[in-house]
Coordinates of C-alpha atoms and ligand atoms in Angstrom, one line a residue:
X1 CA -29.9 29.1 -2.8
X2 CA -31.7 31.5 -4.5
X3 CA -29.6 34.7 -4.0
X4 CA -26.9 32.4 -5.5
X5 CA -28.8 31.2 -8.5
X6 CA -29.2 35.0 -9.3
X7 CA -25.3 36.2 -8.6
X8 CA -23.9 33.7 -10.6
X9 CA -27.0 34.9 -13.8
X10 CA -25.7 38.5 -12.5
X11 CA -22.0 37.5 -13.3
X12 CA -22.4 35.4 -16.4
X13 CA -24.9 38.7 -17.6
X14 CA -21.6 41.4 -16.9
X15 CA -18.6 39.3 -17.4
X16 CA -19.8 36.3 -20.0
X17 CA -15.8 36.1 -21.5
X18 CA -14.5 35.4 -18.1
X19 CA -17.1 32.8 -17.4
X20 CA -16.6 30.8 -20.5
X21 CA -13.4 30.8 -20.5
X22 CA -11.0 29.6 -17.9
X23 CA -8.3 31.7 -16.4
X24 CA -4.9 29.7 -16.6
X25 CA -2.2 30.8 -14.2
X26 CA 1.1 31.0 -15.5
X27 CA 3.8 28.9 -13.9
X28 CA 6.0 31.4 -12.5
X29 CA 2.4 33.3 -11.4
X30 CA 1.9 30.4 -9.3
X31 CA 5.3 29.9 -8.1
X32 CA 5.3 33.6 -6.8
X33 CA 2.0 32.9 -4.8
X34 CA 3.5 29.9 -3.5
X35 CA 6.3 31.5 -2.6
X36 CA 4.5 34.3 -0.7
X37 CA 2.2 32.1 1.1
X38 CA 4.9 29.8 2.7
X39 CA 7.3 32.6 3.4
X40 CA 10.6 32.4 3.8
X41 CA 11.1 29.7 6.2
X42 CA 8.8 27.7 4.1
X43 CA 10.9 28.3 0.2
X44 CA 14.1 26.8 -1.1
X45 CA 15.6 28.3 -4.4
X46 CA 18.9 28.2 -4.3
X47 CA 20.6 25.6 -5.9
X48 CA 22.8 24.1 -3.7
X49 CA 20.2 24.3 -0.7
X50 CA 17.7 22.1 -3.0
X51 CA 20.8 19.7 -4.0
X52 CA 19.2 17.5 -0.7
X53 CA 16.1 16.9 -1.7
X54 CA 16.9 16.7 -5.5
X55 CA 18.5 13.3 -5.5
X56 CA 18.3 9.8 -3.9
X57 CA 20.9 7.6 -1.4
X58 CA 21.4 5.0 -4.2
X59 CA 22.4 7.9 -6.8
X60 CA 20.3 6.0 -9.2
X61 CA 18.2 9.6 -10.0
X62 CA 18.6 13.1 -10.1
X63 CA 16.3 15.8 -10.8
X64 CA 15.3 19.7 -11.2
X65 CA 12.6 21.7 -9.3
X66 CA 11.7 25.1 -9.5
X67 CA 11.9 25.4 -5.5
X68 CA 11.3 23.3 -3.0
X69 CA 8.0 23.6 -0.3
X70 CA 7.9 23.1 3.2
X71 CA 4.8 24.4 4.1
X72 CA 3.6 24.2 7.7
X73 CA -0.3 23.5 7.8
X74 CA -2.7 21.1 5.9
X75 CA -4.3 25.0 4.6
X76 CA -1.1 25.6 3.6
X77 CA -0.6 22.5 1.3
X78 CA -4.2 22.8 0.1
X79 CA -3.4 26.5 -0.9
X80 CA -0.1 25.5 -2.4
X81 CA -1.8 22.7 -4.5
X82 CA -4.8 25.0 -5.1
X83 CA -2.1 27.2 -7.2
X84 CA -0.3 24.8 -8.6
X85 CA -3.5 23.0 -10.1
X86 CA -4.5 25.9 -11.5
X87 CA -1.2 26.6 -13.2
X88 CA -0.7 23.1 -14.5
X89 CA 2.3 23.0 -12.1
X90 CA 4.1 19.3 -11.1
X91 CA 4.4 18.6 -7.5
X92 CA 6.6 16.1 -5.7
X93 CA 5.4 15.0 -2.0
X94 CA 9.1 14.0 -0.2
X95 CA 9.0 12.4 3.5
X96 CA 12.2 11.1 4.7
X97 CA 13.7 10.5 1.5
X98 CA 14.9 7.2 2.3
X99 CA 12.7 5.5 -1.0
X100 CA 14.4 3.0 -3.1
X101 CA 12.7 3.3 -6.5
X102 CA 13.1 7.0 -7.4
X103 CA 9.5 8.3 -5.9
X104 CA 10.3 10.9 -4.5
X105 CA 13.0 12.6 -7.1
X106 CA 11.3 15.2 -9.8
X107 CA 10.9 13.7 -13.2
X108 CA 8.9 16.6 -14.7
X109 CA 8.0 16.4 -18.5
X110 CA 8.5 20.0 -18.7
X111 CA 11.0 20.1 -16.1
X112 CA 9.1 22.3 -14.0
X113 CA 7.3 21.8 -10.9
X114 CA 7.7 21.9 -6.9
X115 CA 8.9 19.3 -4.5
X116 CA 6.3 19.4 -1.6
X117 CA 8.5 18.4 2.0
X118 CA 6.3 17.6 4.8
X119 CA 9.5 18.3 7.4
X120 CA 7.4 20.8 9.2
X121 CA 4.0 19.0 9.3
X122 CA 5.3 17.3 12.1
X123 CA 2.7 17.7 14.9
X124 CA 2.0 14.7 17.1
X125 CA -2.1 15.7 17.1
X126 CA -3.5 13.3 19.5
X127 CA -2.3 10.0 21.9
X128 CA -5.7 8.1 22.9
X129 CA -4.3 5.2 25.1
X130 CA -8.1 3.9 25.5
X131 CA -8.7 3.3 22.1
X132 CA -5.0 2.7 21.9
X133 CA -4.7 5.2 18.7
X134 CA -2.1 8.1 17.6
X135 CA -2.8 11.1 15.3
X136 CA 0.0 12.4 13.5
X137 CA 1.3 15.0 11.1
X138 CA 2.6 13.3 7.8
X139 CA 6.2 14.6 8.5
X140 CA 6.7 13.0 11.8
X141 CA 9.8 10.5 11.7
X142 CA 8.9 6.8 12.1
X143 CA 11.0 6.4 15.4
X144 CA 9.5 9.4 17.3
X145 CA 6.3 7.8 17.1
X146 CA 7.5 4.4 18.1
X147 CA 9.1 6.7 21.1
X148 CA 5.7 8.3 21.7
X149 CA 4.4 4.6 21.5
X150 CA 6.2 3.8 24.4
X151 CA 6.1 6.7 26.8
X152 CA 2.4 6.4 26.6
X153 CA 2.7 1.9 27.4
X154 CA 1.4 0.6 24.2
X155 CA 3.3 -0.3 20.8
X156 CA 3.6 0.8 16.8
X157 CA 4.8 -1.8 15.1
X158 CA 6.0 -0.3 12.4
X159 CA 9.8 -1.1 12.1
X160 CA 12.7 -0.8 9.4
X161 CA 15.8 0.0 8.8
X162 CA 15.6 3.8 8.0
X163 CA 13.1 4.7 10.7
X164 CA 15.4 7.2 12.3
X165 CA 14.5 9.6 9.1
X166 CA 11.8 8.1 7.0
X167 CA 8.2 9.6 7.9
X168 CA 4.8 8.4 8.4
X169 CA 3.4 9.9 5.6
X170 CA 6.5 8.4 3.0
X171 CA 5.4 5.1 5.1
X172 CA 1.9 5.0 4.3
X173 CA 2.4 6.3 0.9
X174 CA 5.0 3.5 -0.1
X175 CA 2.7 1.1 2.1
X176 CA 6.2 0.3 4.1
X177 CA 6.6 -3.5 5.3
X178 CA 9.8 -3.6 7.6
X179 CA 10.6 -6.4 10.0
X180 CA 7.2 -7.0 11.7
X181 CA 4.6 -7.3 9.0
X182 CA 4.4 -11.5 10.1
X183 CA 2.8 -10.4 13.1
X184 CA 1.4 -6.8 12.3
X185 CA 1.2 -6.2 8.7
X186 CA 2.4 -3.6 6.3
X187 CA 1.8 0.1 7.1
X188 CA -1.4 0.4 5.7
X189 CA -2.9 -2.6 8.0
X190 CA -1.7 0.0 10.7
X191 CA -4.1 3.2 9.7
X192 CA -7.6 4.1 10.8
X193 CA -8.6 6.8 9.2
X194 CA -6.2 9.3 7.0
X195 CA -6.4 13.3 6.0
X196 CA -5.4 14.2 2.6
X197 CA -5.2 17.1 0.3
X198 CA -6.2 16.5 -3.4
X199 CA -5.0 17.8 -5.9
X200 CA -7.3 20.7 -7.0
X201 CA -6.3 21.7 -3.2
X202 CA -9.8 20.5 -1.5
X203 CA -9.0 18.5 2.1
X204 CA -10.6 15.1 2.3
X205 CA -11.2 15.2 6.4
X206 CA -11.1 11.3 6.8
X207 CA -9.8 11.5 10.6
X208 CA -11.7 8.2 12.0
X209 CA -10.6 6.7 14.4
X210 CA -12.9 3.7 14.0
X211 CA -12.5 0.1 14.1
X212 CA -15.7 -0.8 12.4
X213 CA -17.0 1.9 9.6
X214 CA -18.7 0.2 6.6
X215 CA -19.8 3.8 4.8
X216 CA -18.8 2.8 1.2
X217 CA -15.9 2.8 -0.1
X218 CA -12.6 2.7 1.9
X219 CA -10.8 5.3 0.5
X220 CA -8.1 5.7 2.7
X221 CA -6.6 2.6 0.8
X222 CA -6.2 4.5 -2.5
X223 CA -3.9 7.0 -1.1
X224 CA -1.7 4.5 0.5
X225 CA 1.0 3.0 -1.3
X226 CA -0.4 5.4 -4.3
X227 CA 3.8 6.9 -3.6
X228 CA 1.5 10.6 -3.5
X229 CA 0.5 10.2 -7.4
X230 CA -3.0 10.6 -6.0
X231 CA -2.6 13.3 -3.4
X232 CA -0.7 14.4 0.1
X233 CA -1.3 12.4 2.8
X234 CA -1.5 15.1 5.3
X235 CA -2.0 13.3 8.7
X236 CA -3.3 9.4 10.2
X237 CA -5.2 7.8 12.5
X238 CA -2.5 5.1 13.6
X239 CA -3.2 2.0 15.7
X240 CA -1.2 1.2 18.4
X241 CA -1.2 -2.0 20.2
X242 CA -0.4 -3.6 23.9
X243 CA 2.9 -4.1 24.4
X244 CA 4.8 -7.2 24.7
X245 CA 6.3 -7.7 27.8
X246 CA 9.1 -9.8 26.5
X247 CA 10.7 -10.4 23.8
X248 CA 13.3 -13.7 22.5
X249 CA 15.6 -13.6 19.7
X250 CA 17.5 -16.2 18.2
X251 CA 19.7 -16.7 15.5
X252 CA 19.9 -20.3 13.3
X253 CA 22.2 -21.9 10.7
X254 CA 21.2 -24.5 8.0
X255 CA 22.8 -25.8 4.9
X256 CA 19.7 -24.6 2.9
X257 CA 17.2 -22.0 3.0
X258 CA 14.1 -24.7 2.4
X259 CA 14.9 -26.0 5.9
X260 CA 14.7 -22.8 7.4
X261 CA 11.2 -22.4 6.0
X262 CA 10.4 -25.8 7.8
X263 CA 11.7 -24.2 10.9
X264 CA 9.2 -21.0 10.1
X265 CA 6.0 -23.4 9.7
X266 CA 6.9 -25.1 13.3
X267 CA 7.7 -21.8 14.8
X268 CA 4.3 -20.4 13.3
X269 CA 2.4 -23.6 14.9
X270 CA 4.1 -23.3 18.5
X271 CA 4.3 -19.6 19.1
X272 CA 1.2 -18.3 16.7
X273 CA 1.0 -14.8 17.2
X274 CA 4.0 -14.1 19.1
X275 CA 5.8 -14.7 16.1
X276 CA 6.9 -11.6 15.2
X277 CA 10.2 -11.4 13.0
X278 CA 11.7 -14.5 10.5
X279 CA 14.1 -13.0 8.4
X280 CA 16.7 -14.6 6.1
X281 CA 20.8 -13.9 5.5
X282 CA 23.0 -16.0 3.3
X283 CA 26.6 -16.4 4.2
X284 CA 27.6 -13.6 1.8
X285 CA 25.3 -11.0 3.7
X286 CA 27.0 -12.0 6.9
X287 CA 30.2 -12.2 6.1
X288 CA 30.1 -8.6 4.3
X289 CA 28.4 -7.6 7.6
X290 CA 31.4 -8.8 9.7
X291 CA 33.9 -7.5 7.2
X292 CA 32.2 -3.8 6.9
X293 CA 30.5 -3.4 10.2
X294 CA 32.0 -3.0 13.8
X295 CA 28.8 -3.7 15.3
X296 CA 27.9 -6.8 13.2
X297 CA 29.8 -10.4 14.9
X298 CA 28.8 -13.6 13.5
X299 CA 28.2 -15.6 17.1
X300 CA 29.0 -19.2 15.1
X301 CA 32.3 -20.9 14.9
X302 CA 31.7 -22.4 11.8
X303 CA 30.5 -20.4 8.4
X304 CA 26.6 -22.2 7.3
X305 CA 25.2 -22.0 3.9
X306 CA 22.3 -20.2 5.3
X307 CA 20.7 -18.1 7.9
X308 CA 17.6 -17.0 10.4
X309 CA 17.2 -14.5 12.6
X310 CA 14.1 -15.1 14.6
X311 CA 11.9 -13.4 17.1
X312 CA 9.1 -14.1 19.3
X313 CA 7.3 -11.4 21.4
X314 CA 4.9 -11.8 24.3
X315 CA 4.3 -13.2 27.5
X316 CA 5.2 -16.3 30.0
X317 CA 6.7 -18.9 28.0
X318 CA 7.9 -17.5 24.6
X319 CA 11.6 -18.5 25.8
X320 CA 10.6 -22.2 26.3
X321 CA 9.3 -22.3 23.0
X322 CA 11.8 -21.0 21.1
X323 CA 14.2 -23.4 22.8
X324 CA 11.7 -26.6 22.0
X325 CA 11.2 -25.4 18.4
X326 CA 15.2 -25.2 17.7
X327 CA 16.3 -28.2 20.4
X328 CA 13.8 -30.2 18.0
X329 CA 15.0 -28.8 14.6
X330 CA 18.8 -29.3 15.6
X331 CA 17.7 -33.2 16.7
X332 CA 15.6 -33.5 13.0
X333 CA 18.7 -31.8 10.9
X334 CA 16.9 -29.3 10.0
X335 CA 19.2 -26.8 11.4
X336 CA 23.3 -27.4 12.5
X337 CA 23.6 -24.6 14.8
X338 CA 21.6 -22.0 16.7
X339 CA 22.4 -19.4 19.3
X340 CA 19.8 -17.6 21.8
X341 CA 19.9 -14.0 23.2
X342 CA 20.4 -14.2 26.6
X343 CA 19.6 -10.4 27.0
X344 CA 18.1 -7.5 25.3
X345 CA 21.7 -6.6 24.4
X346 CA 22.3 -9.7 22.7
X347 CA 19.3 -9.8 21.6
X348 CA 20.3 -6.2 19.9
X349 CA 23.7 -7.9 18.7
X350 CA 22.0 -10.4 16.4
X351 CA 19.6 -7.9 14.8
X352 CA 22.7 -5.7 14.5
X353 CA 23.7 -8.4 11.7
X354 CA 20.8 -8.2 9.7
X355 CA 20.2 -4.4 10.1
X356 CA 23.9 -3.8 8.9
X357 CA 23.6 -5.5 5.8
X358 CA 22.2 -3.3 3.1
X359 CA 25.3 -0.7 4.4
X360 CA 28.1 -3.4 3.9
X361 CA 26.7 -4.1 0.4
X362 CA 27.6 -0.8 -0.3
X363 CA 31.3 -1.7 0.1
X364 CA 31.4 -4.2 -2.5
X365 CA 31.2 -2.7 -6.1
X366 CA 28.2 -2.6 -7.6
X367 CA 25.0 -4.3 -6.6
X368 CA 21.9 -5.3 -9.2
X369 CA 18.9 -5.4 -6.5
X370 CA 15.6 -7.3 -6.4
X371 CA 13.0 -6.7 -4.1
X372 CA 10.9 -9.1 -4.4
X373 CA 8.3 -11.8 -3.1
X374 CA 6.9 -15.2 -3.6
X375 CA 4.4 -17.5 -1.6
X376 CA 6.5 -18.2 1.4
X377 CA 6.3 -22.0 0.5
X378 CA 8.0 -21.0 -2.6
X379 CA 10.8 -19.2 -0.9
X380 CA 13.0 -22.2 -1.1
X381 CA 12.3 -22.6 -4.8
X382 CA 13.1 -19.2 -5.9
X383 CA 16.4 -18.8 -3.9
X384 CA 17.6 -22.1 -5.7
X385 CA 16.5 -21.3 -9.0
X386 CA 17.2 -17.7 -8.9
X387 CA 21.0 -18.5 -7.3
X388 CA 21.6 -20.9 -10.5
X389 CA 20.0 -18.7 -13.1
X390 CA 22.5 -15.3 -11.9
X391 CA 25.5 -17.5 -11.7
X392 CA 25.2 -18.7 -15.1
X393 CA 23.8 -15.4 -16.1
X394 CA 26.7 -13.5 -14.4
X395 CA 29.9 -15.4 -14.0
X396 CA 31.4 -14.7 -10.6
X397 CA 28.6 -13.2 -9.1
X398 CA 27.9 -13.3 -6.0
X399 CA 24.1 -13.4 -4.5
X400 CA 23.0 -11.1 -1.3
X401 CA 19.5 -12.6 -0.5
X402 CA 18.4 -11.2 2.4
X403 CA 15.0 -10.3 4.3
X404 CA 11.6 -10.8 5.3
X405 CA 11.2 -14.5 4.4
X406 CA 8.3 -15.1 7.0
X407 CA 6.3 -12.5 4.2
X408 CA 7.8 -14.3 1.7
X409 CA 10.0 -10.9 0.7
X410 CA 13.4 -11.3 -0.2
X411 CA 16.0 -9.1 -1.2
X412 CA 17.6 -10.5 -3.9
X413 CA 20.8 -8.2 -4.6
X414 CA 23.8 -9.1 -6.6
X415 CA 27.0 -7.9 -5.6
X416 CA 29.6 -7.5 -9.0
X417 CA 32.3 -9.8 -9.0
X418 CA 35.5 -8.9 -7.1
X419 CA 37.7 -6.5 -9.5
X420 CA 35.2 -6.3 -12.1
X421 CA 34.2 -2.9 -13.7
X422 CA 31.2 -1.2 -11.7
X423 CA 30.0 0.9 -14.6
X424 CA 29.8 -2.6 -17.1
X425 CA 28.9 -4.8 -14.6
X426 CA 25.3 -2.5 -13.5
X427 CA 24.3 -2.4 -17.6
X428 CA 23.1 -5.9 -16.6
X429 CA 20.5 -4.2 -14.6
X430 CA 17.7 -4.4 -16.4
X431 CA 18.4 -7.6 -18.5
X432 CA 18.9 -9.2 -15.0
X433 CA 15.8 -7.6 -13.4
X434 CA 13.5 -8.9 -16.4
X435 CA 14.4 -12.7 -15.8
X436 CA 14.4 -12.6 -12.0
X437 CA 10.9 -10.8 -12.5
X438 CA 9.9 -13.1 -14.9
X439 CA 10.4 -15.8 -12.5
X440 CA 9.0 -14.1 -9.3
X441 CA 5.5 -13.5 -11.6
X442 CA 5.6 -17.1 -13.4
X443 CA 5.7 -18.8 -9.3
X444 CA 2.9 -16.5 -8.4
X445 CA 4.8 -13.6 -6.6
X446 CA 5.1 -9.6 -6.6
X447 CA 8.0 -7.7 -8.8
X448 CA 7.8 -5.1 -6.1
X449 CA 7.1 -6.7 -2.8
X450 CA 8.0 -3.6 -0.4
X451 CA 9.5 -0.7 -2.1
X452 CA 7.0 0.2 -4.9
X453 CA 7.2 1.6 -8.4
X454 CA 8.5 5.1 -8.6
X455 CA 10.3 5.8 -11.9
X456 CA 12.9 2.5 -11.3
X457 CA 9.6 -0.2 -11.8
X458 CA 7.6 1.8 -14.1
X459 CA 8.1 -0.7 -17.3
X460 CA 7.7 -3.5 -15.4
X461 CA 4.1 -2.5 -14.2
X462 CA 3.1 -2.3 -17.5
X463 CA 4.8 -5.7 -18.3
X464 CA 2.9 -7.7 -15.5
X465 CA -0.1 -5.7 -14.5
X466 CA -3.3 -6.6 -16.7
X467 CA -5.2 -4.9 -19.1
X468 CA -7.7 -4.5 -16.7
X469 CA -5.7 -3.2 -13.8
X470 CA -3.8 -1.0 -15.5
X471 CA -7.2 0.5 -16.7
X472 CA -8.5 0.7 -13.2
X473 CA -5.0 2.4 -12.3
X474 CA -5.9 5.1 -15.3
X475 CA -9.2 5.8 -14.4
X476 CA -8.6 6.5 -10.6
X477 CA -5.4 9.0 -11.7
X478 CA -7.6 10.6 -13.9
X479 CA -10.3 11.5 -11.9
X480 CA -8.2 12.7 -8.4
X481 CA -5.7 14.3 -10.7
X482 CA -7.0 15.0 -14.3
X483 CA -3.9 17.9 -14.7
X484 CA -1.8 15.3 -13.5
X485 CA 0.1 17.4 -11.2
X486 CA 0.5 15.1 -8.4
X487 CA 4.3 13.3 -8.6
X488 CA 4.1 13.1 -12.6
X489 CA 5.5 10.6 -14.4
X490 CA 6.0 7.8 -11.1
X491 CA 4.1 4.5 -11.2
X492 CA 1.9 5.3 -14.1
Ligands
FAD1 C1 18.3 1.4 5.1 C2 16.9 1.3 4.6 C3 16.1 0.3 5.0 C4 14.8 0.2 4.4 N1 14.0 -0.8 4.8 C5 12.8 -0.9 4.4 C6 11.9 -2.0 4.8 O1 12.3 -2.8 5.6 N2 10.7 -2.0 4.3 C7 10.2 -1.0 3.4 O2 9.0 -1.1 3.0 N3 11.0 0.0 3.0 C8 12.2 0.0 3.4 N4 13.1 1.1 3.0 C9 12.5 2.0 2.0 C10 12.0 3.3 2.6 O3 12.5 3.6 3.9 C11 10.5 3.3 2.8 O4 9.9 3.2 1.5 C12 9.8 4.5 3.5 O5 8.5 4.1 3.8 C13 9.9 5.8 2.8 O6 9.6 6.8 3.7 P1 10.1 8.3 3.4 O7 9.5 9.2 4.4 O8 11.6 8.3 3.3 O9 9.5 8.6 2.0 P2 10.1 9.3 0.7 O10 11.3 8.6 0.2 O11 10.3 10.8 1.0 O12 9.0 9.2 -0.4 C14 8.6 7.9 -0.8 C15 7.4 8.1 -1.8 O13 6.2 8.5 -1.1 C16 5.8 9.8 -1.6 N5 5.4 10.6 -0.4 C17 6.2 10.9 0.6 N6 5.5 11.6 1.6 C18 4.2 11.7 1.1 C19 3.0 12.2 1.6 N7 2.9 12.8 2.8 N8 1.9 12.1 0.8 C20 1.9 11.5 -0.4 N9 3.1 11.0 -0.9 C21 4.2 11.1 -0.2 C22 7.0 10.4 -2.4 O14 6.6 11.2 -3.4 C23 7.6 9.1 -2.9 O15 7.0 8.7 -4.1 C24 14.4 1.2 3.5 C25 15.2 2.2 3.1 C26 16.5 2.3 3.6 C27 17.3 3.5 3.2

């Protein structure tokens, strides 16, 4: 202590003008350091090479970046955002690049700045069967660790649609929900303990893989779902869980989606737990599914008005009670048809409906998307309500809803109407998005239920959130990010 006390005196005595004042790094100063620290293998500049991790699936953004990053160590990304702190420089964090809200796309004020891809942090650190726990690299892809899951006899729950490229660390940043969040939770009921590298570059070691540590404040929770405003999720603690022996999916028909929701409560009181999947499909989303893809066969005879694919996971006796649930539904009207997987490939035929029907939307024009959620005992409600206020809204329209309806989360998408103009028929966007939101808040619910903010829900944060949260929000940027480098200009 003391021989420090005296350098720093020494220094301050020699050098005062270089103590008082701080030594900014130019942009393209830091961009050469970056550039020499990563290597080659680690630095994008071309144009065309960057084009792939410049823009989203939707085509909703586009943006510029100086380079793009790969570097291949948590040193590594704390030296890169070391430099680029000290420069003032933006930096993007990009997983998979499967987000839906623009997150992960540069939006720099000065259009300058990195975009930081964690493709090569993709170590698999640590499988601990006893305390059933994985450590992983943020840029390991979702299905490799359900694969690693497996091999080693226990499960991660974590399932969507684009798990064969998103990664963890897009998963915990965006907090991902996905098809098992009814039995499992979201991604970020799924994490023990995270590493991440701030902003100014220092590593916050928070590696526990604990189920009980009351030491303060949890802050593993502010960098998930924070979409990497906050920092770079560089690894996680995961928990993994026994796995089910069996599993028993069915698919039902009703003429309304309120009756399904009756069938959810009685499925909920019969199988508790093993409940692990109630998602919703109108007869639009299945019918674009048959139309658009070969894997996708509606099993019924007869179109219904509405749909549910349902799933119980477990041991002796699921089967029986999925039969009792749906023999007893069918005999109270609640439902008019339903048809039972007799096999894991039929079971994998009804999912293959659900799963296929974000692609086949893309087939028919234009689409005005919600992704939204309500108290599940509103889900009825909002699906009426909603239906009648687009139609009048939107002549011709016609409504998608799809999703997680045992969360409550539904995908409420609007497909133009047949032969009208794409361009004129998506300026509704916003004015659309404003009164489904309005809605969503005014019954309780969430204008962004799984797929965050980004740059496509910025305004309506500010619209909903409260004086107070929004404050809270400001104050936490500010003091992990004061330059703010970190993703500028996404979610605040
Ligand atoms: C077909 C399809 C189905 C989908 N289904 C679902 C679903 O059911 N449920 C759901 O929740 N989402 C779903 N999504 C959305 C998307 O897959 C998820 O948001 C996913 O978690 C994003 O992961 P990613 O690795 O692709 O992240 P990216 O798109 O690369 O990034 C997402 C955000 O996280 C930030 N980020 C990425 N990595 C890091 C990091 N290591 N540290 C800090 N910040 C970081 C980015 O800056 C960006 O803001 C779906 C998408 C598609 C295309």
């Amino acid at each position: 202590m003391k021989g420090s006390a005296g350098h720093k005196v020494l220094l301050f005595v020699l050098l005062p003008d270089v103590i008082m004042r701080p030594i900014m790094m130019t942009h393209s100063q830091a961009l050469q350091g970056i550039c020499e620290l990563v290597g080659p293998i680690g630095w994008i500049d071309a144009a065309d090479e960057m084009q792939p991790y410049l823009h989203e699936e939707r085509g909703l953004y586009e943006g510029t970046a100086a380079a793009v990053v790969k570097p291949a160590s948590t040193a590594e990304v704390a030296a890169v955002l070391k430099l680029c702190n000290e420069a003032g420089l933006g930096v993007v964090p990009l997983g998979g690049n499967t987000g839906l809200v623009g997150g992960g796309v540069p939006d720099f004020p000065d259009g300058q700045g990195i975009v930081l891809s964690t493709q090569r942090l993709n170590a698999v650190r640590d499988v601990d069967a006893l305390n059933q726990t994985i450590t992983v690299e943020a840029g390991v892809i979702l299905a490799e660790i359900q694969r690693i899951a497996e091999e080693a006899g226990t499960l991660f729950p974590l399932s969507l649609g684009a798990e064969g490229s998103c990664q963890i660390g897009g998963n915990l940043s965006t907090n991902a929900g996905g098809v098992q969040v009814l039995r499992y939770g979201n991604a970020r009921d799924l994490v023990l303990g995270l590493e991440v590298v701030l902003a100014d570059g220092r590593i916050w070691n928070g590696l526990r893989a604990l189920r009980k540590d009351n030491t303060g404040y949890d802050l593993k929770h502010l960098f998930m779902g924070a979409e990497g405003t906050l920092g770079i999720i560089t690894a996680a603690v995961l928990k993994l869980f026994p796995r089910p022996p069996a599993r028993e999916t069915a698919l039902c028909a009703a003429g309304d989606a309120g009756s399904l929701l009756q069938v959810l409560k009685r499925m909920r009181n019969s199988a508790g737990e093993a409940l692990s999947a109630f998602e919703i499909m109108n007869r639009f989303g299945i019918e674009i599914a048959e139309k658009h893809v070969p894997s996708a066969n509606d099993p019924f005879d007869e179109p219904h008005r509405e749909y549910a694919l349902i799933e119980l996971s477990g041991g002796n006796g699921i089967r029986e009670t999925l039969e009792t649930v749906l023999e007893e539904a069918l005999e109270d009207g609640l439902i008019d048809d339903a048809v039972l997987a007799a096999s894991t490939a039929q079971s994998d035929e009804l999912w293959a409906i659900r799963e296929a029907i974000p692609e086949a939307q893309k087939h028919e024009g234009g689409s005005i998307k919600h992704d939204v959620s309500v108290p599940v005992s509103s889900v009825g409600d909002f699906l009426e309500e909603a239906t009648s206020l687009v139609e009048a809204e939107l002549p011709g329209v016609r409504v998608c809803a799809f999703g997680h309806a045992g969360d409550g989360n539904i995908h409420f998408n609007l497909s133009q109407p047949p032969g009208a103009d794409k361009g004129a028929y998506l300026e509704n966007w916003g004015r659309i998005n404003r009164l489904i939101h309005d809605m969503v808040m005014g019954m309780g619910g969430s204008f962004s239920a799984e797929h965050g903010i980004g740059q496509l829900k910025r305004g309506d944060l500010v619209r909903y959130k409260s004086d107070v949260e929004l404050s809270l929000m400001k104050a936490m940027k500010m003091t992990l990010d004061p330059k703010n480098i970190m993703n500028p200009g996404k979610v605040i």
